[in-house]
mmCIF file of C-alpha atoms in Angstrom:
data_model
loop_
_atom_site.group_PDB
_atom_site.id
_atom_site.type_symbol
_atom_site.label_atom_id
_atom_site.label_comp_id
_atom_site.label_asym_id
_atom_site.label_seq_id
_atom_site.Cartn_x
_atom_site.Cartn_y
_atom_site.Cartn_z
ATOM 1 C CA MET A 1 6.383 9.233 -32.021
ATOM 2 C CA PHE A 2 6.727 8.206 -28.372
ATOM 3 C CA ILE A 3 5.634 10.656 -25.637
ATOM 4 C CA PRO A 4 6.890 9.783 -22.134
ATOM 5 C CA PRO A 5 4.386 10.092 -19.261
ATOM 6 C CA GLN A 6 6.416 12.866 -17.601
ATOM 7 C CA HIS A 7 6.234 15.132 -20.688
ATOM 8 C CA PRO A 8 5.533 18.696 -19.438
ATOM 9 C CA ALA A 9 2.470 19.096 -21.677
ATOM 10 C CA ILE A 10 0.654 16.234 -19.920
ATOM 11 C CA ARG A 11 -1.554 17.174 -16.951
ATOM 12 C CA THR A 12 -2.334 14.364 -14.539
ATOM 13 C CA MET A 13 -4.845 13.966 -11.728
ATOM 14 C CA GLY A 14 -5.212 11.341 -9.011
ATOM 15 C CA ARG A 15 -3.050 9.518 -6.505
ATOM 16 C CA ILE A 16 -0.252 8.443 -8.824
ATOM 17 C CA ASP A 17 2.828 6.496 -7.786
ATOM 18 C CA ASP A 18 5.427 8.416 -9.762
ATOM 19 C CA ALA A 19 8.479 7.272 -7.823
ATOM 20 C CA ALA A 20 9.658 6.091 -11.255
ATOM 21 C CA PRO A 21 8.556 9.058 -13.437
ATOM 22 C CA SER A 22 9.047 7.150 -16.691
ATOM 23 C CA ARG A 23 6.585 4.436 -15.629
ATOM 24 C CA PRO A 24 4.101 5.802 -13.068
ATOM 25 C CA ILE A 25 1.485 3.509 -11.535
ATOM 26 C CA TRP A 26 -2.240 4.345 -11.749
ATOM 27 C CA VAL A 27 -4.151 2.651 -8.918
ATOM 28 C CA TYR A 28 -7.371 4.496 -8.113
ATOM 29 C CA PRO A 29 -10.407 5.079 -10.357
ATOM 30 C CA TYR A 30 -10.663 8.392 -12.251
ATOM 31 C CA THR A 31 -6.858 8.798 -12.306
ATOM 32 C CA GLN A 32 -6.132 10.510 -15.610
ATOM 33 C CA ALA A 33 -3.865 12.291 -18.061
ATOM 34 C CA ARG A 34 -4.941 15.200 -20.286
ATOM 35 C CA PHE A 35 -3.258 16.875 -23.236
ATOM 36 C CA ARG A 36 -3.830 18.271 -26.723
ATOM 37 C CA CYS A 37 -2.191 16.904 -29.829
ATOM 38 C CA THR A 38 -2.276 16.922 -33.600
ATOM 39 C CA GLY A 39 -2.175 13.888 -35.857
ATOM 40 C CA THR A 40 -4.424 11.062 -36.997
ATOM 41 C CA ALA A 41 -3.839 8.424 -34.315
ATOM 42 C CA ILE A 42 -3.308 8.144 -30.556
ATOM 43 C CA GLY A 43 -2.018 5.157 -28.614
ATOM 44 C CA ILE A 44 -1.129 4.287 -25.027
ATOM 45 C CA THR A 45 1.724 2.025 -23.926
ATOM 46 C CA LEU A 46 1.291 0.245 -20.604
ATOM 47 C CA VAL A 47 1.690 -2.848 -18.495
ATOM 48 C CA ASN A 48 -1.484 -4.165 -16.876
ATOM 49 C CA HIS A 49 -0.914 -5.507 -13.375
ATOM 50 C CA TRP A 50 -4.033 -7.642 -13.034
ATOM 51 C CA ASN A 51 -5.818 -9.182 -10.045
ATOM 52 C CA TYR A 52 -9.414 -9.868 -11.148
ATOM 53 C CA GLY A 53 -12.145 -8.728 -13.538
ATOM 54 C CA GLU A 54 -11.792 -7.558 -17.118
ATOM 55 C CA SER A 55 -9.617 -4.448 -17.441
ATOM 56 C CA HIS A 56 -10.402 -1.422 -19.593
ATOM 57 C CA VAL A 57 -8.956 2.062 -19.898
ATOM 58 C CA GLY A 58 -11.213 4.986 -20.787
ATOM 59 C CA ALA A 59 -10.528 7.733 -23.309
ATOM 60 C CA ILE A 60 -12.241 10.921 -24.403
ATOM 61 C CA VAL A 61 -11.021 12.332 -27.703
ATOM 62 C CA ASP A 62 -12.694 15.507 -28.951
ATOM 63 C CA GLY A 63 -15.616 14.916 -26.590
ATOM 64 C CA MET A 64 -16.285 11.331 -27.694
ATOM 65 C CA GLN A 65 -15.771 8.656 -25.040
ATOM 66 C CA SER A 66 -14.554 5.113 -25.701
ATOM 67 C CA ARG A 67 -13.251 2.166 -23.709
ATOM 68 C CA ILE A 68 -10.226 0.102 -24.665
ATOM 69 C CA ARG A 69 -9.845 -3.438 -23.397
ATOM 70 C CA ILE A 70 -6.477 -4.149 -21.774
ATOM 71 C CA PRO A 71 -5.233 -7.716 -22.104
ATOM 72 C CA VAL A 72 -3.377 -9.262 -19.189
ATOM 73 C CA ASN A 73 0.242 -8.566 -20.062
ATOM 74 C CA ASP A 74 3.587 -8.711 -18.296
ATOM 75 C CA GLU A 75 5.437 -6.663 -20.917
ATOM 76 C CA PRO A 76 4.619 -3.174 -22.273
ATOM 77 C CA ILE A 77 1.891 -3.220 -24.914
ATOM 78 C CA THR A 78 0.666 -0.363 -27.099
ATOM 79 C CA LEU A 79 -3.114 -0.070 -27.468
ATOM 80 C CA THR A 80 -4.942 2.071 -30.005
ATOM 81 C CA VAL A 81 -6.938 4.832 -28.335
ATOM 82 C CA ALA A 82 -8.136 6.459 -31.574
ATOM 83 C CA ASP A 83 -7.208 6.279 -35.255
ATOM 84 C CA HIS A 84 -8.364 7.573 -38.629
ATOM 85 C CA LEU A 85 -8.700 11.034 -37.083
ATOM 86 C CA PRO A 86 -8.519 14.214 -39.132
ATOM 87 C CA ASP A 87 -5.106 15.813 -38.772
ATOM 88 C CA ILE A 88 -6.271 18.693 -36.599
ATOM 89 C CA GLU A 89 -5.814 19.649 -32.955
ATOM 90 C CA HIS A 90 -7.428 17.122 -30.593
ATOM 91 C CA GLU A 91 -8.394 17.298 -26.918
ATOM 92 C CA VAL A 92 -7.464 14.028 -25.184
ATOM 93 C CA THR A 93 -8.261 12.612 -21.738
ATOM 94 C CA ILE A 94 -7.192 9.082 -20.862
ATOM 95 C CA PHE A 95 -8.408 7.767 -17.507
ATOM 96 C CA LYS A 96 -8.640 4.714 -15.279
ATOM 97 C CA ARG A 97 -12.190 3.382 -15.372
ATOM 98 C CA GLN A 98 -11.837 0.845 -12.562
ATOM 99 C CA ASP A 99 -10.525 0.403 -9.030
ATOM 100 C CA GLY A 100 -7.635 -1.629 -7.634
ATOM 101 C CA GLU A 101 -8.743 -4.799 -9.394
ATOM 102 C CA HIS A 102 -5.782 -3.856 -11.604
ATOM 103 C CA TYR A 103 -2.963 -1.295 -11.670
ATOM 104 C CA ILE A 104 -1.836 0.458 -14.840
ATOM 105 C CA GLU A 105 1.904 0.931 -15.249
ATOM 106 C CA LEU A 106 1.982 3.768 -17.764
ATOM 107 C CA HIS A 107 4.937 3.858 -20.151
ATOM 108 C CA GLY A 108 3.748 6.644 -22.430
ATOM 109 C CA PHE A 109 1.685 7.674 -25.412
ATOM 110 C CA ALA A 110 2.088 7.165 -29.158
ATOM 111 C CA LEU A 111 1.348 9.888 -31.733
ATOM 112 C CA ASP A 112 2.002 10.339 -35.436
ATOM 113 C CA ASP A 113 5.574 11.198 -36.357
ATOM 114 C CA GLY A 114 5.876 14.953 -36.320
ATOM 115 C CA ALA A 115 2.675 15.496 -34.336
ATOM 116 C CA GLN A 116 2.527 18.317 -31.802
ATOM 117 C CA ILE A 117 1.655 17.785 -28.148
ATOM 118 C CA LEU A 118 0.330 20.712 -26.113
ATOM 119 C CA PRO A 119 -1.037 21.207 -22.588
ATOM 120 C CA PRO A 120 -4.831 21.312 -22.068
ATOM 121 C CA ALA A 121 -6.432 24.550 -23.187
ATOM 122 C CA ASP A 122 -8.217 25.189 -19.897
ATOM 123 C CA PRO A 123 -6.376 26.000 -16.651
ATOM 124 C CA GLU A 124 -5.956 23.378 -13.956
ATOM 125 C CA PRO A 125 -8.851 23.576 -11.447
ATOM 126 C CA VAL A 126 -7.952 25.113 -8.102
ATOM 127 C CA ARG A 127 -10.906 23.510 -6.301
ATOM 128 C CA ARG A 128 -10.141 20.075 -4.869
ATOM 129 C CA ILE A 129 -12.360 17.214 -3.674
ATOM 130 C CA GLU A 130 -11.412 13.837 -2.218
ATOM 131 C CA ILE A 131 -13.672 10.821 -1.702
ATOM 132 C CA TYR A 132 -13.140 7.764 0.483
ATOM 133 C CA GLY A 133 -15.627 5.167 -0.659
ATOM 134 C CA ASP A 134 -16.602 1.767 -1.952
ATOM 135 C CA SER A 135 -17.875 0.402 -5.275
ATOM 136 C CA VAL A 136 -20.509 3.115 -5.680
ATOM 137 C CA SER A 137 -17.838 5.801 -5.451
ATOM 138 C CA CYS A 138 -15.857 3.841 -8.058
ATOM 139 C CA GLY A 139 -18.782 3.867 -10.483
ATOM 140 C CA GLU A 140 -18.743 0.082 -10.435
ATOM 141 C CA ARG A 141 -21.179 -1.575 -12.875
ATOM 142 C CA ASN A 142 -22.861 1.771 -13.568
ATOM 143 C CA GLU A 143 -22.920 1.306 -17.347
ATOM 144 C CA ALA A 144 -25.265 -1.693 -16.973
ATOM 145 C CA VAL A 145 -28.150 0.697 -17.582
ATOM 146 C CA ARG A 146 -30.517 -2.125 -18.582
ATOM 147 C CA TYR A 147 -30.516 -3.034 -14.867
ATOM 148 C CA THR A 148 -31.344 0.417 -13.505
ATOM 149 C CA GLY A 149 -33.244 -0.029 -10.241
ATOM 150 C CA MET A 150 -32.608 -3.776 -10.339
ATOM 151 C CA ALA A 151 -30.260 -6.242 -8.680
ATOM 152 C CA ASP A 152 -27.026 -7.075 -10.479
ATOM 153 C CA PRO A 153 -27.151 -10.189 -12.657
ATOM 154 C CA GLU A 154 -24.951 -13.095 -11.619
ATOM 155 C CA THR A 155 -22.126 -12.446 -14.067
ATOM 156 C CA ASP A 156 -18.943 -10.401 -14.298
ATOM 157 C CA LEU A 157 -19.965 -6.810 -14.982
ATOM 158 C CA SER A 158 -16.491 -5.320 -14.555
ATOM 159 C CA PRO A 159 -16.464 -4.079 -18.184
ATOM 160 C CA TYR A 160 -19.441 -1.865 -17.230
ATOM 161 C CA SER A 161 -17.559 -0.066 -14.446
ATOM 162 C CA ASN A 162 -16.768 3.534 -15.361
ATOM 163 C CA ALA A 163 -15.477 6.046 -12.836
ATOM 164 C CA TRP A 164 -16.139 8.910 -15.271
ATOM 165 C CA TYR A 165 -19.863 8.513 -14.617
ATOM 166 C CA SER A 166 -19.557 8.092 -10.849
ATOM 167 C CA TYR A 167 -21.458 10.610 -8.729
ATOM 168 C CA GLY A 168 -18.212 12.043 -7.359
ATOM 169 C CA ALA A 169 -16.654 12.608 -10.773
ATOM 170 C CA ILE A 170 -19.843 14.225 -12.090
ATOM 171 C CA THR A 171 -20.034 16.435 -8.999
ATOM 172 C CA ALA A 172 -16.397 17.484 -9.389
ATOM 173 C CA ARG A 173 -16.933 18.423 -13.032
ATOM 174 C CA ASN A 174 -20.143 20.282 -12.114
ATOM 175 C CA LEU A 175 -18.159 22.352 -9.616
ATOM 176 C CA GLY A 176 -15.010 22.757 -11.699
ATOM 177 C CA ALA A 177 -12.940 20.772 -9.205
ATOM 178 C CA GLN A 178 -10.210 18.181 -9.214
ATOM 179 C CA LEU A 179 -11.058 14.812 -7.664
ATOM 180 C CA HIS A 180 -9.024 12.143 -5.955
ATOM 181 C CA ASP A 181 -11.327 9.112 -5.871
ATOM 182 C CA VAL A 182 -9.879 6.944 -3.104
ATOM 183 C CA ALA A 183 -12.390 4.165 -3.546
ATOM 184 C CA GLN A 184 -12.321 0.379 -3.767
ATOM 185 C CA GLY A 185 -15.161 -1.964 -4.611
ATOM 186 C CA GLY A 186 -16.167 -4.085 -1.626
ATOM 187 C CA ALA A 187 -14.370 -1.935 0.932
ATOM 188 C CA ALA A 188 -15.893 -1.457 4.365
ATOM 189 C CA LEU A 189 -14.475 0.936 6.929
ATOM 190 C CA LEU A 190 -12.814 -1.782 9.020
ATOM 191 C CA ASP A 191 -10.608 -4.734 8.239
ATOM 192 C CA GLY A 192 -12.254 -8.108 8.710
ATOM 193 C CA ILE A 193 -15.640 -7.156 7.200
ATOM 194 C CA GLY A 194 -16.915 -6.106 3.786
ATOM 195 C CA TRP A 195 -16.109 -7.833 0.509
ATOM 196 C CA PHE A 196 -12.667 -6.699 -0.667
ATOM 197 C CA ASN A 197 -9.819 -9.255 -0.539
ATOM 198 C CA GLY A 198 -11.927 -11.927 1.112
ATOM 199 C CA PRO A 199 -11.658 -13.970 3.204
ATOM 200 C CA ASP A 200 -8.930 -11.699 4.648
ATOM 201 C CA TYR A 201 -11.049 -8.593 4.195
ATOM 202 C CA ILE A 202 -9.271 -5.240 3.896
ATOM 203 C CA GLY A 203 -11.154 -2.083 4.849
ATOM 204 C CA MET A 204 -10.609 1.610 4.186
ATOM 205 C CA GLU A 205 -8.617 1.842 7.410
ATOM 206 C CA ASP A 206 -5.875 -0.044 5.518
ATOM 207 C CA ILE A 207 -6.377 1.815 2.214
ATOM 208 C CA TRP A 208 -6.952 5.500 2.958
ATOM 209 C CA ASP A 209 -3.336 6.521 3.536
ATOM 210 C CA ARG A 210 -1.801 4.305 0.824
ATOM 211 C CA ILE A 211 -0.914 4.889 -2.783
ATOM 212 C CA GLU A 212 -0.913 1.124 -3.433
ATOM 213 C CA TYR A 213 -2.831 -1.274 -1.214
ATOM 214 C CA ASN A 214 -3.902 -4.473 -2.996
ATOM 215 C CA PRO A 215 -1.781 -7.273 -1.489
ATOM 216 C CA ALA A 216 -2.298 -9.389 -4.615
ATOM 217 C CA LEU A 217 -0.413 -6.761 -6.642
ATOM 218 C CA GLY A 218 2.620 -6.220 -4.468
ATOM 219 C CA GLU A 219 3.714 -4.326 -1.399
ATOM 220 C CA THR A 220 1.681 -1.431 -0.069
ATOM 221 C CA LYS A 221 3.113 2.091 -0.274
ATOM 222 C CA PRO A 222 2.262 5.174 1.798
ATOM 223 C CA TRP A 223 0.733 8.277 0.215
ATOM 224 C CA ASP A 224 2.367 11.682 0.708
ATOM 225 C CA PHE A 225 -0.564 13.835 1.861
ATOM 226 C CA SER A 226 1.370 17.035 1.190
ATOM 227 C CA ARG A 227 0.860 16.438 -2.534
ATOM 228 C CA TYR A 228 -2.876 17.160 -2.474
ATOM 229 C CA THR A 229 -4.964 19.122 0.036
ATOM 230 C CA PRO A 230 -8.723 18.960 -0.636
ATOM 231 C CA HIS A 231 -11.264 21.633 0.252
ATOM 232 C CA VAL A 232 -13.959 18.952 0.565
ATOM 233 C CA VAL A 233 -13.588 15.386 1.840
ATOM 234 C CA ILE A 234 -16.466 12.949 1.362
ATOM 235 C CA ILE A 235 -16.604 9.758 3.430
ATOM 236 C CA ALA A 236 -18.956 7.376 1.625
ATOM 237 C CA LEU A 237 -18.718 4.215 3.728
ATOM 238 C CA GLY A 238 -21.196 2.181 5.776
ATOM 239 C CA GLN A 239 -22.719 -0.202 3.226
ATOM 240 C CA ASN A 240 -20.290 -3.088 2.747
ATOM 241 C CA ASP A 241 -19.846 -2.966 6.535
ATOM 242 C CA ALA A 242 -23.046 -5.034 6.847
ATOM 243 C CA HIS A 243 -21.276 -8.101 5.399
ATOM 244 C CA PRO A 244 -21.126 -10.782 6.641
ATOM 245 C CA ASP A 245 -23.235 -9.614 9.616
ATOM 246 C CA ASP A 246 -25.511 -6.565 9.592
ATOM 247 C CA PHE A 247 -24.693 -5.825 13.222
ATOM 248 C CA MET A 248 -25.771 -2.170 13.087
ATOM 249 C CA ALA A 249 -29.298 -3.218 12.112
ATOM 250 C CA SER A 250 -29.556 -6.250 14.385
ATOM 251 C CA ASP A 251 -27.961 -4.878 17.563
ATOM 252 C CA TYR A 252 -27.452 -1.104 17.388
ATOM 253 C CA HIS A 253 -26.298 -0.846 21.020
ATOM 254 C CA GLY A 254 -24.191 -4.018 20.946
ATOM 255 C CA ALA A 255 -20.410 -4.103 21.319
ATOM 256 C CA GLN A 256 -19.670 -4.537 17.607
ATOM 257 C CA ALA A 257 -21.897 -1.619 16.608
ATOM 258 C CA ARG A 258 -20.431 0.627 19.302
ATOM 259 C CA HIS A 259 -16.931 -0.347 18.201
ATOM 260 C CA TRP A 260 -17.727 0.560 14.583
ATOM 261 C CA ARG A 261 -19.064 3.971 15.581
ATOM 262 C CA ALA A 262 -15.958 4.657 17.662
ATOM 263 C CA ARG A 263 -13.689 3.697 14.770
ATOM 264 C CA TYR A 264 -15.711 5.831 12.343
ATOM 265 C CA ALA A 265 -15.126 8.780 14.695
ATOM 266 C CA ASP A 266 -11.417 7.915 14.774
ATOM 267 C CA PHE A 267 -11.351 7.938 10.967
ATOM 268 C CA ILE A 268 -12.896 11.411 10.873
ATOM 269 C CA ARG A 269 -10.329 12.641 13.398
ATOM 270 C CA ALA A 270 -7.475 11.139 11.356
ATOM 271 C CA LEU A 271 -8.699 12.981 8.274
ATOM 272 C CA ARG A 272 -9.093 16.185 10.264
ATOM 273 C CA GLU A 273 -5.482 15.861 11.393
ATOM 274 C CA ARG A 274 -4.402 15.620 7.753
ATOM 275 C CA TYR A 275 -6.755 18.361 6.539
ATOM 276 C CA PRO A 276 -7.368 20.958 9.295
ATOM 277 C CA ALA A 277 -9.528 23.257 7.141
ATOM 278 C CA ALA A 278 -11.500 20.853 4.929
ATOM 279 C CA LEU A 279 -15.261 20.378 4.995
ATOM 280 C CA ILE A 280 -15.802 16.695 5.817
ATOM 281 C CA VAL A 281 -19.079 15.335 4.471
ATOM 282 C CA CYS A 282 -20.218 11.942 5.795
ATOM 283 C CA ALA A 283 -22.712 10.022 3.671
ATOM 284 C CA THR A 284 -23.834 6.699 2.311
ATOM 285 C CA THR A 285 -25.567 6.391 -1.098
ATOM 286 C CA VAL A 286 -28.863 5.476 -2.745
ATOM 287 C CA LEU A 287 -27.891 1.778 -2.758
ATOM 288 C CA ARG A 288 -30.294 -0.078 -0.461
ATOM 289 C CA HIS A 289 -29.088 -0.544 3.093
ATOM 290 C CA ASP A 290 -30.582 -0.490 6.576
ATOM 291 C CA GLU A 291 -31.232 3.003 7.915
ATOM 292 C CA ALA A 292 -29.364 2.058 11.104
ATOM 293 C CA TRP A 293 -26.121 2.848 9.282
ATOM 294 C CA ASP A 294 -27.233 6.414 8.560
ATOM 295 C CA ARG A 295 -28.418 6.719 12.163
ATOM 296 C CA ALA A 296 -24.947 5.628 13.294
ATOM 297 C CA ILE A 297 -23.194 8.113 11.007
ATOM 298 C CA ASP A 298 -25.449 10.915 12.200
ATOM 299 C CA GLU A 299 -24.736 10.029 15.819
ATOM 300 C CA VAL A 300 -20.989 10.100 15.187
ATOM 301 C CA CYS A 301 -21.094 13.391 13.304
ATOM 302 C CA CYS A 302 -23.091 15.051 16.076
ATOM 303 C CA GLY A 303 -20.758 13.654 18.710
ATOM 304 C CA ILE A 304 -17.607 14.914 16.977
ATOM 305 C CA GLY A 305 -18.601 18.505 17.740
ATOM 306 C CA ASP A 306 -16.887 19.932 14.657
ATOM 307 C CA PRO A 307 -18.998 22.417 12.641
ATOM 308 C CA LYS A 308 -17.111 21.415 9.481
ATOM 309 C CA VAL A 309 -18.106 17.751 9.834
ATOM 310 C CA THR A 310 -21.573 17.253 8.351
ATOM 311 C CA HIS A 311 -23.928 14.386 7.546
ATOM 312 C CA PHE A 312 -25.556 14.513 4.111
ATOM 313 C CA THR A 313 -28.337 12.205 2.901
ATOM 314 C CA TYR A 314 -29.811 11.906 -0.579
ATOM 315 C CA SER A 315 -33.540 12.170 -1.215
ATOM 316 C CA ARG A 316 -33.646 8.419 -1.983
ATOM 317 C CA ASN A 317 -30.894 7.526 0.461
ATOM 318 C CA GLY A 318 -30.575 3.800 0.999
ATOM 319 C CA SER A 319 -33.755 3.016 -0.898
ATOM 320 C CA ALA A 320 -33.302 3.560 -4.647
ATOM 321 C CA THR A 321 -31.887 0.272 -5.885
ATOM 322 C CA PRO A 322 -30.927 -3.230 -4.667
ATOM 323 C CA GLY A 323 -28.127 -3.321 -7.245
ATOM 324 C CA HIS A 324 -25.273 -0.995 -8.008
ATOM 325 C CA PRO A 325 -26.492 2.467 -8.993
ATOM 326 C CA ARG A 326 -26.437 2.956 -12.756
ATOM 327 C CA ILE A 327 -25.539 6.152 -14.594
ATOM 328 C CA ALA A 328 -28.950 7.797 -14.110
ATOM 329 C CA GLU A 329 -28.768 7.222 -10.350
ATOM 330 C CA HIS A 330 -25.222 8.571 -10.202
ATOM 331 C CA GLU A 331 -26.439 11.679 -12.038
ATOM 332 C CA GLU A 332 -29.268 12.003 -9.513
ATOM 333 C CA MET A 333 -26.824 11.772 -6.616
ATOM 334 C CA ALA A 334 -24.466 14.247 -8.279
ATOM 335 C CA ARG A 335 -27.233 16.824 -8.736
ATOM 336 C CA GLU A 336 -28.093 16.673 -5.042
ATOM 337 C CA LEU A 337 -24.489 16.619 -3.831
ATOM 338 C CA THR A 338 -23.580 19.500 -6.146
ATOM 339 C CA ALA A 339 -26.456 21.599 -4.789
ATOM 340 C CA TYR A 340 -25.470 20.725 -1.207
ATOM 341 C CA LEU A 341 -21.876 21.856 -1.703
ATOM 342 C CA GLU A 342 -22.936 24.970 -3.602
ATOM 343 C CA GLY A 343 -24.963 25.902 -0.533
ATOM 344 C CA PHE A 344 -21.728 26.592 1.343
ATOM 345 C CA GLY A 345 -20.868 29.414 -1.067
ATOM 346 C CA ASP A 346 -17.563 30.331 -2.625
ATOM 347 C CA ASP A 347 -15.849 30.516 0.769
ATOM 348 C CA LEU A 348 -15.850 26.720 0.767
ATOM 349 C CA TRP A 349 -13.014 26.805 -1.776
ATOM 350 C CA ASN A 350 -10.804 29.355 -0.037
#
């Protein structure tokens, strides 16, 4: 039995390009669909628009998580999410594990003939968080737990990227909030630096207001900000910005460093224009980087003069690991970020 993606029982979350409701495009990590169903098997039908890495989709069925490899395909393909299930009611979440290294064109879901599909049992969260970040915010390579506290090995670890275990996703679940994870591995704040889309590097300034942004996968499309208004916005940039030149560390008062700080302030103001009431939290992560970047962010936050723009640092900020944070480090960050946001009280979510 085929279930179209726009079925009213299906609850979605994330920046989704649903201009064509029968085949919406999932771009950002942690984008997801939730529903309940009966039956013994669950499938997903999709087209994988691929740029690089090895693509997987994540699924949680009755509390058990799995990953399903997506082959590179130009035509719709149906993948098995779960089978040999008891014919009872199941809770299902299917989500995008990875960033814009690929887009998922969702065509629908497959259930047993005669199966029931129902909306999720719990109500949709009214609290809303949004993150603008890089690979850490994506949860990139975080399942490579053997390398906790170590540099990444020189091999493709894209299969070990899982947005479900990113610090932002864990924090959102801790707080009972929705999350839009506007994050891309390798992204700096500014175009021309960082790692994404090299050598013609694309920064968050060319991603943040788009629903699709990877030039290798087609034309960019603007995002309609009226569709989602967060209570909390987290800016988690200032790490990839040190590539190819760590100008903030080498020449803090130089022209390039001053330009970056001015553009960071402009980015905060652009977000404030979109979200007049949101708490904007500026941060980096526990991934090793020069403390000059946190000094720069603090200087900008203080200079903005907005009491709802804050600078948050983790207890092991910039010093925990030379490689991508693994699941344990994301959990550590989430505990601290959760406590920080809880400190603002319930009024934060009004």
